[in-house]
PDB file of C-alpha atoms in Angstrom:
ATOM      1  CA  UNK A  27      61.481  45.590 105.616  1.00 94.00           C
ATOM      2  CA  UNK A  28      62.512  42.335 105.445  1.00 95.00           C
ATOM      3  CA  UNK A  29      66.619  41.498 103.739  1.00 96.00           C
ATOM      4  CA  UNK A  30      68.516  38.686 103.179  1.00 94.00           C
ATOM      5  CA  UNK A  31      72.511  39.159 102.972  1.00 95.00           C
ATOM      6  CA  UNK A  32      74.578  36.429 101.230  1.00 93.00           C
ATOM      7  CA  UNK A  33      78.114  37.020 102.724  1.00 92.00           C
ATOM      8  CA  UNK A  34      80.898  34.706 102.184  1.00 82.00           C
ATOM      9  CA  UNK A  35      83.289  33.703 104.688  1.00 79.00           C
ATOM     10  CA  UNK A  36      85.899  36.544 102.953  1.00 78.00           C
ATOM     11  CA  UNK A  37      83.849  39.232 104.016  1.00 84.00           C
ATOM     12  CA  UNK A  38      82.418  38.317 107.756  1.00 82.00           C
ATOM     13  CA  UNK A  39      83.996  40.878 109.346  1.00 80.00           C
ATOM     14  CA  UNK A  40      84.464  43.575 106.150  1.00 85.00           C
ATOM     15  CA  UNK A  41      83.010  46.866 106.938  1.00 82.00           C
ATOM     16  CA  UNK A  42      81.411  46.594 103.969  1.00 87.00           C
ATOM     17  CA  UNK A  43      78.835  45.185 104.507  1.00 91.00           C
ATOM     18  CA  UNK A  44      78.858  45.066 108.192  1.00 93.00           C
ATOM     19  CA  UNK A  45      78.126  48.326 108.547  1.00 95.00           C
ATOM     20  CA  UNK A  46      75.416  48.098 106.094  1.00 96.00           C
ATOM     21  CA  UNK A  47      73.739  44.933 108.089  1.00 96.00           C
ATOM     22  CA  UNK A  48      74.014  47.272 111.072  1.00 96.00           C
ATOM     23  CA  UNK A  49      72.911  50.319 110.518  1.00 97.00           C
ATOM     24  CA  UNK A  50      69.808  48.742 108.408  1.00 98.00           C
ATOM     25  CA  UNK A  51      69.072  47.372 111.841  1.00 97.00           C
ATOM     26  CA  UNK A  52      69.675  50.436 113.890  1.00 98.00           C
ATOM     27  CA  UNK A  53      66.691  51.739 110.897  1.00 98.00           C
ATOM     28  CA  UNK A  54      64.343  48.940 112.399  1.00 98.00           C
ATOM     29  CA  UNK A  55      64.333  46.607 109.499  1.00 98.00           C
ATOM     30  CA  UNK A  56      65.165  42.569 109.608  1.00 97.00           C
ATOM     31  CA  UNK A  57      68.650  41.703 108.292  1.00 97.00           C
ATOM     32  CA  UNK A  58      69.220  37.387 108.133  1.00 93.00           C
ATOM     33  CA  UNK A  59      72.906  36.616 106.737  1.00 93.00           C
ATOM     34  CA  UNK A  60      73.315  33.574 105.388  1.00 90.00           C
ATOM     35  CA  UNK A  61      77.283  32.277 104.713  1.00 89.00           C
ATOM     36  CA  UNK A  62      76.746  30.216 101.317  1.00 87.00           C
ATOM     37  CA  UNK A  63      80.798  29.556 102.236  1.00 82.00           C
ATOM     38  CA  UNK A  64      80.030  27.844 104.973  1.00 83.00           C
ATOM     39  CA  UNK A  65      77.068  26.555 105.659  1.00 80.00           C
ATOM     40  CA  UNK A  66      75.125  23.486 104.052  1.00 83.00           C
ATOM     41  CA  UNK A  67      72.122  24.514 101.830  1.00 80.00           C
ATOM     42  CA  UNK A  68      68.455  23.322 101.774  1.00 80.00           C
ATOM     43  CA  UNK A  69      68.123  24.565  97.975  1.00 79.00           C
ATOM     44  CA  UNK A  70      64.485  23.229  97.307  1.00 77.00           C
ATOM     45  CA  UNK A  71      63.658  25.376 101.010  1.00 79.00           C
ATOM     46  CA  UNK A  72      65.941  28.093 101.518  1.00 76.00           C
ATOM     47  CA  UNK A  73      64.386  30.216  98.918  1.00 76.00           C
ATOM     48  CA  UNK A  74      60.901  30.926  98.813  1.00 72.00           C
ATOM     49  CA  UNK A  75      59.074  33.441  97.258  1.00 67.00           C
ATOM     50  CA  UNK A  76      57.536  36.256  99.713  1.00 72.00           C
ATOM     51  CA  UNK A  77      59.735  35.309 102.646  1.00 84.00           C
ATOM     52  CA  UNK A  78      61.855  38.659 101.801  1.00 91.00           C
ATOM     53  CA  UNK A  79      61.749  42.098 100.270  1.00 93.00           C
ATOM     54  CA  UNK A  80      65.336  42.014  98.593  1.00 94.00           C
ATOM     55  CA  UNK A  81      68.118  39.819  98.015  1.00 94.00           C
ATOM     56  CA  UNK A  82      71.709  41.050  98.857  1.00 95.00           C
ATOM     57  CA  UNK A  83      75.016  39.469  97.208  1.00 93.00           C
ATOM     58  CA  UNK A  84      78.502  40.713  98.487  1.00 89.00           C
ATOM     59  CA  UNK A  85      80.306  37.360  97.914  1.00 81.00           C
ATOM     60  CA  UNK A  86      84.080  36.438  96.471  1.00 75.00           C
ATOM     61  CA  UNK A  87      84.142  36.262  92.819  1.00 74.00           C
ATOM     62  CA  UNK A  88      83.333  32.536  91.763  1.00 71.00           C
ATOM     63  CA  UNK A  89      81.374  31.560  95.256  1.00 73.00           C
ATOM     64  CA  UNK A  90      78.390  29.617  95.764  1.00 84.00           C
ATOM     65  CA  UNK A  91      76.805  33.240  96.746  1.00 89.00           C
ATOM     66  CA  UNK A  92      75.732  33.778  92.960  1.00 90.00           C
ATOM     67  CA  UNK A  93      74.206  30.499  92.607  1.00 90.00           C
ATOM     68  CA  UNK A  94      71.853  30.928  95.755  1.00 90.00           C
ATOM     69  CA  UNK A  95      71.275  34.271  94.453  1.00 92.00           C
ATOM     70  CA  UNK A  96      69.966  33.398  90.777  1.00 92.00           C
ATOM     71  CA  UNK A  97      67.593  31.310  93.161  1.00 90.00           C
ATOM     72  CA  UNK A  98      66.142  33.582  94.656  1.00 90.00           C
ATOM     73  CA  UNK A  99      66.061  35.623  91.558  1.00 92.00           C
ATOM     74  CA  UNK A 100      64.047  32.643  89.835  1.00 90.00           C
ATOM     75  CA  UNK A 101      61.535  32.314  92.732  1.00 88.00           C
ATOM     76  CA  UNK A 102      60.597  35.993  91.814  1.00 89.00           C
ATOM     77  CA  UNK A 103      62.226  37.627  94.245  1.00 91.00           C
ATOM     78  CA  UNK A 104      63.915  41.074  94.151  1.00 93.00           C
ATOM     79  CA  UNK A 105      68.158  40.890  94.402  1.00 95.00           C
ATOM     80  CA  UNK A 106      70.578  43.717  94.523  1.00 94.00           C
ATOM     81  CA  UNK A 107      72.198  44.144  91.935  1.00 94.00           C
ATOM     82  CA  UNK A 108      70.237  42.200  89.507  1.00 94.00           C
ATOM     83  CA  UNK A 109      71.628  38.516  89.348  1.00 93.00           C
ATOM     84  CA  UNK A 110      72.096  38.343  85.771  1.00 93.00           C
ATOM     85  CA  UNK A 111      73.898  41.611  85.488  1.00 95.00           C
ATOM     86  CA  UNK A 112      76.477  40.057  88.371  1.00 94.00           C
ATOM     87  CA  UNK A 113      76.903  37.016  86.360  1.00 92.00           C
ATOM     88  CA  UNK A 114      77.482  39.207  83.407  1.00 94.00           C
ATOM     89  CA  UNK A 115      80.596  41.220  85.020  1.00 95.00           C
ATOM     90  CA  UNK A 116      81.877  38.605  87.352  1.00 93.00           C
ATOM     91  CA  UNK A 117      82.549  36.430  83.884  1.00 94.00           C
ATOM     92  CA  UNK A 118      85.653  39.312  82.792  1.00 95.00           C
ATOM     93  CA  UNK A 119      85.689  37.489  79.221  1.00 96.00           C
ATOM     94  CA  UNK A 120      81.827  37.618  79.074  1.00 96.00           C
ATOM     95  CA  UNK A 121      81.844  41.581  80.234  1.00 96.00           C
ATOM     96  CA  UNK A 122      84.333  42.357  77.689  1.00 97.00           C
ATOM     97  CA  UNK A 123      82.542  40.663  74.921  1.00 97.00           C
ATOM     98  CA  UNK A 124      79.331  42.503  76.310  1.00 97.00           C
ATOM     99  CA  UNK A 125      81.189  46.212  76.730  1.00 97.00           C
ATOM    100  CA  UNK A 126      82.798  46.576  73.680  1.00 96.00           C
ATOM    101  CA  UNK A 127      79.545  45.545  71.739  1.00 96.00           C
ATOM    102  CA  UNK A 128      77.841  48.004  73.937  1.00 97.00           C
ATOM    103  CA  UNK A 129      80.277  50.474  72.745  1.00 96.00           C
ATOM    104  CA  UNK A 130      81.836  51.024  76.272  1.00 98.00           C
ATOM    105  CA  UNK A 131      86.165  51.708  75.898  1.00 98.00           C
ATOM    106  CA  UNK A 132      87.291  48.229  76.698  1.00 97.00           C
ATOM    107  CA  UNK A 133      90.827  47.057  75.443  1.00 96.00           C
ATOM    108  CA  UNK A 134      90.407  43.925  72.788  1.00 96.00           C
ATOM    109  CA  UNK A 135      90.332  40.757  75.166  1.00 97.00           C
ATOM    110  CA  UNK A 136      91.426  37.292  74.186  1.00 98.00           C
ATOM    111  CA  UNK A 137      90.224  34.162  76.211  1.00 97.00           C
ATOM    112  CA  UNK A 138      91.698  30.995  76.806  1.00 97.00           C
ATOM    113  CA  UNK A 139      90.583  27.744  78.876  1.00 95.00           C
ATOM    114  CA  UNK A 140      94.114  27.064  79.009  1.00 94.00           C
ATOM    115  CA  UNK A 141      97.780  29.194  79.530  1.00 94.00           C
ATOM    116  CA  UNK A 142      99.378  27.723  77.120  1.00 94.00           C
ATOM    117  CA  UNK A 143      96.456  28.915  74.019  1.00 96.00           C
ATOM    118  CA  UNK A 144      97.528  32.556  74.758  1.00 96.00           C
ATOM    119  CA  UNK A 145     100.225  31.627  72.448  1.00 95.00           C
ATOM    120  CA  UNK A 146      98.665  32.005  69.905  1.00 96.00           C
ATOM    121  CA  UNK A 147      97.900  35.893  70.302  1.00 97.00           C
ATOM    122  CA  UNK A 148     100.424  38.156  67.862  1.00 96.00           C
ATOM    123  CA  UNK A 149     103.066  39.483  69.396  1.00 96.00           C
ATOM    124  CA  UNK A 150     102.258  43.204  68.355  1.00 96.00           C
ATOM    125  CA  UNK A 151      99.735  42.836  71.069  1.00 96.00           C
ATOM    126  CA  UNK A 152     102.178  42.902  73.922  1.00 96.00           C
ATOM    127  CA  UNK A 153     102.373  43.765  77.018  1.00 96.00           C
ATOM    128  CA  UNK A 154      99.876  42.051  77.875  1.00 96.00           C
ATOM    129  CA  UNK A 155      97.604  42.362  80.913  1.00 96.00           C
ATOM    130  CA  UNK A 156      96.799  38.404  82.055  1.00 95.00           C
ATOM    131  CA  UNK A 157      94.382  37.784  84.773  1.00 94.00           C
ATOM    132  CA  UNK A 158      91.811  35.127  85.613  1.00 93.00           C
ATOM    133  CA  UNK A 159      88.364  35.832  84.304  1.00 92.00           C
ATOM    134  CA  UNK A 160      86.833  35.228  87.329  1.00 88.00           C
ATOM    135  CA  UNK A 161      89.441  37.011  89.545  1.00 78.00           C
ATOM    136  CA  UNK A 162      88.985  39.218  91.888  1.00 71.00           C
ATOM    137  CA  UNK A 163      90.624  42.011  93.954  1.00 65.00           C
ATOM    138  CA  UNK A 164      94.126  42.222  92.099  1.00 66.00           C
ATOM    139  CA  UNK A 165      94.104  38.432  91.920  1.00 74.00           C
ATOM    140  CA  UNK A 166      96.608  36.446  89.625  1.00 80.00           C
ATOM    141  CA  UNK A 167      96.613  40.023  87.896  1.00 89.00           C
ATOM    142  CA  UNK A 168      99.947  40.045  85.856  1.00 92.00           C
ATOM    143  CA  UNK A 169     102.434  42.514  83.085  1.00 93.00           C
ATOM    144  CA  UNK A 170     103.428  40.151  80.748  1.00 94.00           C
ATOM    145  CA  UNK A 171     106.121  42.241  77.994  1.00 94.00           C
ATOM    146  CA  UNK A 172     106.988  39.655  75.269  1.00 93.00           C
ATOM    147  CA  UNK A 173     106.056  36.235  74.527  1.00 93.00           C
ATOM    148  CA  UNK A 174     109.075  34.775  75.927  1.00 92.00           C
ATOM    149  CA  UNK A 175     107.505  36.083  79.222  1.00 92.00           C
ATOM    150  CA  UNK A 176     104.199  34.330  78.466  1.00 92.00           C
ATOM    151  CA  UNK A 177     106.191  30.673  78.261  1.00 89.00           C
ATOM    152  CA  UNK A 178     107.728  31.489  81.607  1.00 89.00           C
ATOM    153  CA  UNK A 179     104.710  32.162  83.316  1.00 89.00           C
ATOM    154  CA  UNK A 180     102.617  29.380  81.865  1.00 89.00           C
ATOM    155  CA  UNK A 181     103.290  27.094  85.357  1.00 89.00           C
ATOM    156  CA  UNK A 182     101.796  30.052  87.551  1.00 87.00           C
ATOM    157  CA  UNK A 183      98.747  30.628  84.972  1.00 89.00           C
ATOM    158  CA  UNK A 184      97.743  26.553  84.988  1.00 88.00           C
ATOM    159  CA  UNK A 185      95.764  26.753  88.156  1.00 83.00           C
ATOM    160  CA  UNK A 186      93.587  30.112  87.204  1.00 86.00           C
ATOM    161  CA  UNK A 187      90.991  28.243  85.279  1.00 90.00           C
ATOM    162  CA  UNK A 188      89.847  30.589  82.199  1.00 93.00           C
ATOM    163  CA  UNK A 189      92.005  33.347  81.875  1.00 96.00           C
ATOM    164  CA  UNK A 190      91.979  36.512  79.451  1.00 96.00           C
ATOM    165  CA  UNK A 191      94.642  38.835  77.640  1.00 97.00           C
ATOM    166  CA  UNK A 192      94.576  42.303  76.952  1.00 97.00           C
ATOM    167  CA  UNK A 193      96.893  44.860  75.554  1.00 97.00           C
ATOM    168  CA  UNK A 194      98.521  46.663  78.015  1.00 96.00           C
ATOM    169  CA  UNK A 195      96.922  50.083  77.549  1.00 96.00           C
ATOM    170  CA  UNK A 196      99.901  52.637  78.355  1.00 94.00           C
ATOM    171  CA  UNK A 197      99.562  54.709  81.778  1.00 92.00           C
ATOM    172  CA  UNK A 198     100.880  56.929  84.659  1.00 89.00           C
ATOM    173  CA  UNK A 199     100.432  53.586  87.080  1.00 88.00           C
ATOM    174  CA  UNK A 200      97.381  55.308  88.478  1.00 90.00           C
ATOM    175  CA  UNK A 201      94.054  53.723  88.467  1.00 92.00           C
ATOM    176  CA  UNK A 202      90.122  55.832  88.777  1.00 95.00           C
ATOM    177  CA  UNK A 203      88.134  54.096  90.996  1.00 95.00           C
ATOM    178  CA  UNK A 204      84.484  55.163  90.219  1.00 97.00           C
ATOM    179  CA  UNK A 205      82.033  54.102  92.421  1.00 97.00           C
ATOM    180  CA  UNK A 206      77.952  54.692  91.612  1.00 97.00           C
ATOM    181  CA  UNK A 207      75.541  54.692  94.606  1.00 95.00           C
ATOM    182  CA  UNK A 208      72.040  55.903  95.061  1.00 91.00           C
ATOM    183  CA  UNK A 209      72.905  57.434  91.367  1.00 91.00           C
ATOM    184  CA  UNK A 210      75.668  59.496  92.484  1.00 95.00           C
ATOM    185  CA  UNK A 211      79.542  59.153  91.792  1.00 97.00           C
ATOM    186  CA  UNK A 212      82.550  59.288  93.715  1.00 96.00           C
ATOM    187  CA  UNK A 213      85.906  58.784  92.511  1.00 96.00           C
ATOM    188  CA  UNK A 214      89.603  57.873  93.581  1.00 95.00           C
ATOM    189  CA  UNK A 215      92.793  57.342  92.533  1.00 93.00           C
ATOM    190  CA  UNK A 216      95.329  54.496  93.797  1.00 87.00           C
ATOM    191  CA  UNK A 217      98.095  52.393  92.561  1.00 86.00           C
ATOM    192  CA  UNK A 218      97.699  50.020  89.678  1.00 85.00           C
ATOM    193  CA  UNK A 219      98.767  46.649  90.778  1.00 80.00           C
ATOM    194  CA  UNK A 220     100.761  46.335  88.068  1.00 83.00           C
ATOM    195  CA  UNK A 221     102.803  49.279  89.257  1.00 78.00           C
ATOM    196  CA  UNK A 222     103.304  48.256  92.741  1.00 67.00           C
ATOM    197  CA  UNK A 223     106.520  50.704  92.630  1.00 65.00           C
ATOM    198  CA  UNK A 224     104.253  53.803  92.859  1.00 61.00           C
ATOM    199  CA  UNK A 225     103.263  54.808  96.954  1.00 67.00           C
ATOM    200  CA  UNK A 226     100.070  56.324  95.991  1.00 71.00           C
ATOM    201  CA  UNK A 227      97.631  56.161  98.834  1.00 79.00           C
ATOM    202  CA  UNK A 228      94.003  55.704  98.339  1.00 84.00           C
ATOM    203  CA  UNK A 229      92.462  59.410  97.892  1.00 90.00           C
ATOM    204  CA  UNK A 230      89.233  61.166  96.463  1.00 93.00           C
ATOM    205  CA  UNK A 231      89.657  63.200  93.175  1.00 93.00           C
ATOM    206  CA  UNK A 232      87.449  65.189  91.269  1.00 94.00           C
ATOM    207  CA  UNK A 233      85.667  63.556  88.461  1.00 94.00           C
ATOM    208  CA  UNK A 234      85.891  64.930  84.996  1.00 95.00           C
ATOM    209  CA  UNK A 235      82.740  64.987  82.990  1.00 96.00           C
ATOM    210  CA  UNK A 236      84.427  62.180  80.271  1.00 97.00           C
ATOM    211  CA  UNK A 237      84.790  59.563  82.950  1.00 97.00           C
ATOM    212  CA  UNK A 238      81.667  60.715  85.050  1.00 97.00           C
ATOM    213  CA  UNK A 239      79.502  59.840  81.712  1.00 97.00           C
ATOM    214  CA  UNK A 240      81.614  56.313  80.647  1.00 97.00           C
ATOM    215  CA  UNK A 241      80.981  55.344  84.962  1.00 97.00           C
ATOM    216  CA  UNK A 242      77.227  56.074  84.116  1.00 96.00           C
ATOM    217  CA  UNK A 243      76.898  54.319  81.182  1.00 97.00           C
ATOM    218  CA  UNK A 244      78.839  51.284  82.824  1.00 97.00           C
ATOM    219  CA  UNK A 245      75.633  50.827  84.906  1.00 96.00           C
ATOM    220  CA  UNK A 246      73.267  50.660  81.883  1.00 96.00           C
ATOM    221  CA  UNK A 247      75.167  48.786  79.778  1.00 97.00           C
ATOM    222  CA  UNK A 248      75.749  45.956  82.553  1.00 97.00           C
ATOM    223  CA  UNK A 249      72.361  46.378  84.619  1.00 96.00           C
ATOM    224  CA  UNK A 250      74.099  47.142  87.928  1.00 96.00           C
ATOM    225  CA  UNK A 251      72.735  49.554  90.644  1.00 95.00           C
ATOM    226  CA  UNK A 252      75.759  49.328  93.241  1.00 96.00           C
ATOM    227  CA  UNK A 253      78.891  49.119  91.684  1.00 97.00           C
ATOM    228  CA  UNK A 254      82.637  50.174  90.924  1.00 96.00           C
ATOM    229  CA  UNK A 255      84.352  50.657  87.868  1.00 97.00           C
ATOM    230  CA  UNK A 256      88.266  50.739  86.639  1.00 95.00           C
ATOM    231  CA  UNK A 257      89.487  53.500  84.807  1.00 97.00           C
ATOM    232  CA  UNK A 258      92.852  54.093  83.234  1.00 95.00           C
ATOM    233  CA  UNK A 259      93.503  57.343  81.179  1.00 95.00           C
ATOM    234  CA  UNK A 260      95.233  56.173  78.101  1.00 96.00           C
ATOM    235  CA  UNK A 261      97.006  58.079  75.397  1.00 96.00           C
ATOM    236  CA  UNK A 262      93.317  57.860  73.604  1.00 95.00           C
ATOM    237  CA  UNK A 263      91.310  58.517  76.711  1.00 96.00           C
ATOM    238  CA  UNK A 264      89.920  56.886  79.320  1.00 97.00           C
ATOM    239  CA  UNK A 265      89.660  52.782  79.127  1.00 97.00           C
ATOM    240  CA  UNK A 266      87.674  50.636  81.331  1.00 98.00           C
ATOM    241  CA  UNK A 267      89.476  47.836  82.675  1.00 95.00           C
ATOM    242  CA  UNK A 268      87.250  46.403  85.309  1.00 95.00           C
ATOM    243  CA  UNK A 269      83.909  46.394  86.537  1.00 96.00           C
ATOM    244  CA  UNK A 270      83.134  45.093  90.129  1.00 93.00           C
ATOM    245  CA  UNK A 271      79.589  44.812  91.031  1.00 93.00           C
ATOM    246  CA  UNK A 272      79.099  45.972  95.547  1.00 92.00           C
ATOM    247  CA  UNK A 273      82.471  46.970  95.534  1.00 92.00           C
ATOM    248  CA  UNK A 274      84.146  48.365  98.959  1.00 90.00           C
ATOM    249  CA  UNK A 275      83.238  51.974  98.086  1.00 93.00           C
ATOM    250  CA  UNK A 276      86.195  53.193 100.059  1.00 87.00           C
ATOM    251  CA  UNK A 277      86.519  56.484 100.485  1.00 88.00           C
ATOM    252  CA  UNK A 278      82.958  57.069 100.006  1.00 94.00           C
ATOM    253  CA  UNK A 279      81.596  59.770 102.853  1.00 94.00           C
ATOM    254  CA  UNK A 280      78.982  57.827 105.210  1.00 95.00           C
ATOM    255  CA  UNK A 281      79.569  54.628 102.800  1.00 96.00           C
ATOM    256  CA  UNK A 282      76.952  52.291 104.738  1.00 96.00           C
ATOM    257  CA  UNK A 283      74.808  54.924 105.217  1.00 97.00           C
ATOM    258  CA  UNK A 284      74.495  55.910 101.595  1.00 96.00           C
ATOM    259  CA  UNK A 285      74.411  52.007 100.078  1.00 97.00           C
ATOM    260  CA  UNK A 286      71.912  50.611 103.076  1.00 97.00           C
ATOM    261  CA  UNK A 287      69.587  53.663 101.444  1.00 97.00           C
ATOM    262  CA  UNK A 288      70.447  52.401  97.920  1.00 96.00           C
ATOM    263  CA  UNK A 289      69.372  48.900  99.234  1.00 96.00           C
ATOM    264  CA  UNK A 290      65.734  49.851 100.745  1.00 97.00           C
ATOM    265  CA  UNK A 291      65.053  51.812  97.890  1.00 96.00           C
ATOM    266  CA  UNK A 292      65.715  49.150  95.359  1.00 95.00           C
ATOM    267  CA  UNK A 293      63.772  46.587  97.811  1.00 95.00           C
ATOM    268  CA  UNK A 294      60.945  49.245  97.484  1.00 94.00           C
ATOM    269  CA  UNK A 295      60.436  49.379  93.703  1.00 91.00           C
ATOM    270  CA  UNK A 296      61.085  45.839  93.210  1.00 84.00           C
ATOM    271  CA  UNK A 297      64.251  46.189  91.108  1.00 72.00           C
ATOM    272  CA  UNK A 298      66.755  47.999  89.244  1.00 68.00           C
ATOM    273  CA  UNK A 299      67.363  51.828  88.478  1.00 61.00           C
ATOM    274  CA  UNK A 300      69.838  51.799  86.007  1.00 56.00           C
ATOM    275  CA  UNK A 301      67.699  53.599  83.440  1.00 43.00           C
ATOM    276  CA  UNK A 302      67.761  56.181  85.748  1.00 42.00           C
ATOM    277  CA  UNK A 303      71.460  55.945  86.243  1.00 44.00           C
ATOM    278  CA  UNK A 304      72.027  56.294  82.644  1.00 45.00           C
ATOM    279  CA  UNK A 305      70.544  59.712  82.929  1.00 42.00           C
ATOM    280  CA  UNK A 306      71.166  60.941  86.073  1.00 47.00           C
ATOM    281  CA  UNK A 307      74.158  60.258  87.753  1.00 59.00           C
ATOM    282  CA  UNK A 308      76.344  62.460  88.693  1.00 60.00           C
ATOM    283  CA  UNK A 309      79.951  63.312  89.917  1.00 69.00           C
ATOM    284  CA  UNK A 310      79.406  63.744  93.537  1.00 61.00           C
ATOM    285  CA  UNK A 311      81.105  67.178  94.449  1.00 53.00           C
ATOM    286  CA  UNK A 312      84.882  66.464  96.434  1.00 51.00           C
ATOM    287  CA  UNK A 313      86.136  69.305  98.758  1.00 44.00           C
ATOM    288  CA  UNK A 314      90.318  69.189  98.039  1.00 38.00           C
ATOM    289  CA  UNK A 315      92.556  71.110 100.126  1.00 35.00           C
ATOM    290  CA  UNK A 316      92.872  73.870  97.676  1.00 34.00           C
ATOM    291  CA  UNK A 317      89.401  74.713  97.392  1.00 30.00           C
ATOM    292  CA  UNK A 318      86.103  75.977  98.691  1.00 29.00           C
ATOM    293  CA  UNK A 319      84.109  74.075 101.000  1.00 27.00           C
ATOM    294  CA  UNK A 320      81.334  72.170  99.095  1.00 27.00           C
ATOM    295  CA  UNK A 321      77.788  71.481 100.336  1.00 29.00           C
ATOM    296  CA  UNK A 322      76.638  67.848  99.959  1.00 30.00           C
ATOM    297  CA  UNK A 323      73.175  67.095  98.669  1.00 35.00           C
ATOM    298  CA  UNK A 324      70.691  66.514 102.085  1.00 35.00           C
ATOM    299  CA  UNK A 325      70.441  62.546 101.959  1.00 35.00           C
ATOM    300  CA  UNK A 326      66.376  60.839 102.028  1.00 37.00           C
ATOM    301  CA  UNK A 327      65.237  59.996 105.333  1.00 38.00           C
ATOM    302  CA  UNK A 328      66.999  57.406 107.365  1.00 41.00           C
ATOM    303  CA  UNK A 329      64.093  55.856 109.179  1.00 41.00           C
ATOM    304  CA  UNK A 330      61.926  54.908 106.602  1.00 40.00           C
TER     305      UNK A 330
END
C-alpha cells in the first residue's frame, strides 16, 4: 500500500509516529511524509485523487496539517481518522457542544473570543478549568478558584485566541488516559496538570467496565478510529475532559505495531470503523504485579 503522513515539525523525531512510518516500511508498503510546518505547498497539485491509499494526520493542534488533510479528504481520498471528526475534537468548544448533546459526561463549557468575557460566568461556577480551545498537550491549561483570580490572569489568557471555562469537576489529581486502537482499550493513570504536586508516574491500570463503555462511545459519538480520551472520576462518576484524536498511546504494548495495523486496515476498507467501535471495544486485559499472568489476543498478520 501506498500512505501519506502529515507530520509537523513538533513531532519529526516523536516515536509516535516514527515508529509507525518505520515499521509500515519494514511491512513493504510506501510511506511519503510531508512537513505541512515546514515546507511550501502546491495546494491545486499536492493532492490528487488515486495517488494514495490513506491519509495520515499526527500534527500540533491548530497546524496547517488539518487543512491539507480536509484536502485530501475532498479529493475523495481515504484519511485516518476521518478529517471532519479531527476538526470536530481539535475545536474543545465545538466537542463540548457536540458531547454533551450526544449525551457523553462533559462538564458545562463556556466560550469566549476574548479573556476578559469569562467575566461574565456566575461565580457559583468556580474553580474553573481555563484552557485554549485549540490547546494541546497541557497547554495554557489553568485552576482558576474565584473571580478575583480570573482578573489576574486576564494578561496571560490575551494571547490564547478562543478560550473555554469549565467547572472544576472535584478529583484525587489523577487523570484515565484511555486510549482505543484496532478496537481495543488500554488505560493509564498520571498526574493532572493541574495537580502538578502529585509524583504519579505514567502506569497501566485496569479498566472498569463504566469508563471502558464512555471510551467506546467517545469514538462513535466523535467519528474517530485512533484516539485518546480524558477521564476524571468525579463525585458523580466518571467525566470526560478531553478528547485527543492519534494521541501518543504511551504505555500501549507494541504501540506502532498495533496503530500501523489500525492504519492498513482502515486504508483497506476505505474509512472509518467506529460503528464497530461502538460495539466492540474492549478493555484490553493489564497483567499488575499482584496478579495472574494474562494472555494477549494473537494480533492479524504483520505482512499483509
Amino acid at each position: 500500500m501506498r500512505l501519506c503522513f502529515l507530520v509537523e515539525e513538533h513531532y519529526r523525531h516523536d516515536g509516535m509516529p516514527v515508529e509507525v512510518i518505520r515499521r509500515l516500511t519494514s511491512w513493504g508498503h510506501r510511506v511519503d511524509v510531508l512537513r505541512p510546518g515546514g515546507s511550501l505547498l502546491h495546494m491545486t497539485e499536492v493532492v490528487q485523487a488515486g495517488t494514495h491509499d490513506a491519509w495520515v494526520l499526527k500534527t500540533v493542534s491548530g497546524g496547517p496539517g488539518l487543512t491539507l488533510l480536509e484536502a485530501a479528504a475532498s479529493a475523495g481520498m481515504t484519511t485516518v481518522n476521518d478529517a471532519r471528526a479531527i476538526r470536530g475534537v481539535r475545536d474543545k468548544a465545538l466537542a463540548a457542544a457536540i458531547g454533551r448533546s450526544r449525551g457523553l459526561p462533559l462538564p458545562p463549557t463556556y466560550a469566549a473570543a476574548r479573556p476578559e468575557l469569562l467575566a461574565e460566568i456566575p461565580a457559583s461556577q468556580y474553580p474553573l478549568v481555563v484552557k485554549p480551545a485549540d490547546g494541546s498537550s497541557g497547554r495554557a491549561v489553568y485552576l482558576v478558584p474565584s473571580p478575583d483570580g480570573l482578573a489576574a490572569m486576564v494578561p496571560e489568557l490575551a494571547g490564547e485566541g478562543m478560550l473555554i471555562a469549565q467547572p472544576y469537576v472535584t478529583n484525587s489529581g489523577i487523570d484515565v488516559k484511555v486510549y482505543c486502537v484496532g478496537g481495543e482499550l488500554y488505560a493509564t493513570e498520571r498526574r493532572s496538570p493541574l495537580h502538578p504536586d502529585r509524583s504519579v508516574p505514567e502506569r497501566r491500570v485496569p479498566l472498569s467496565a463504566e469508563v471502558a463503555a464512555i471510551a467506546a462511545r467517545v469514538g462513535a459519538v466523535y467519528g474517530l478510529d485512533l484516539y485518546g480520551v480524558d477521564v476524571v472520576l468525579g463525585p458523580d462518576g466518571p467525566v470526560v475532559v478531553d478528547v485527543n484524536d492519534f494521541p501518543s498511546f504511551r504505555q500501549v504494548p507494541d504501540a506502532a505495531a498495533r496503530v500501523a495495523r489500525a492504519v492498513l486496515g482502515l486504508a483497506r476498507t476505505g474509512g472509518s470503523s467506529r460503528t464497530a467501535v461502538l460495539h466492540s471495544a474492549r478493555p484490553h486485559p493489564v497483567q499488575l504485579p499482584a496478579q495472574a499472568p494474562v494472555q494477549v489476543p494473537a494480533a492479524a498478520g504483520e505482512s499483509t
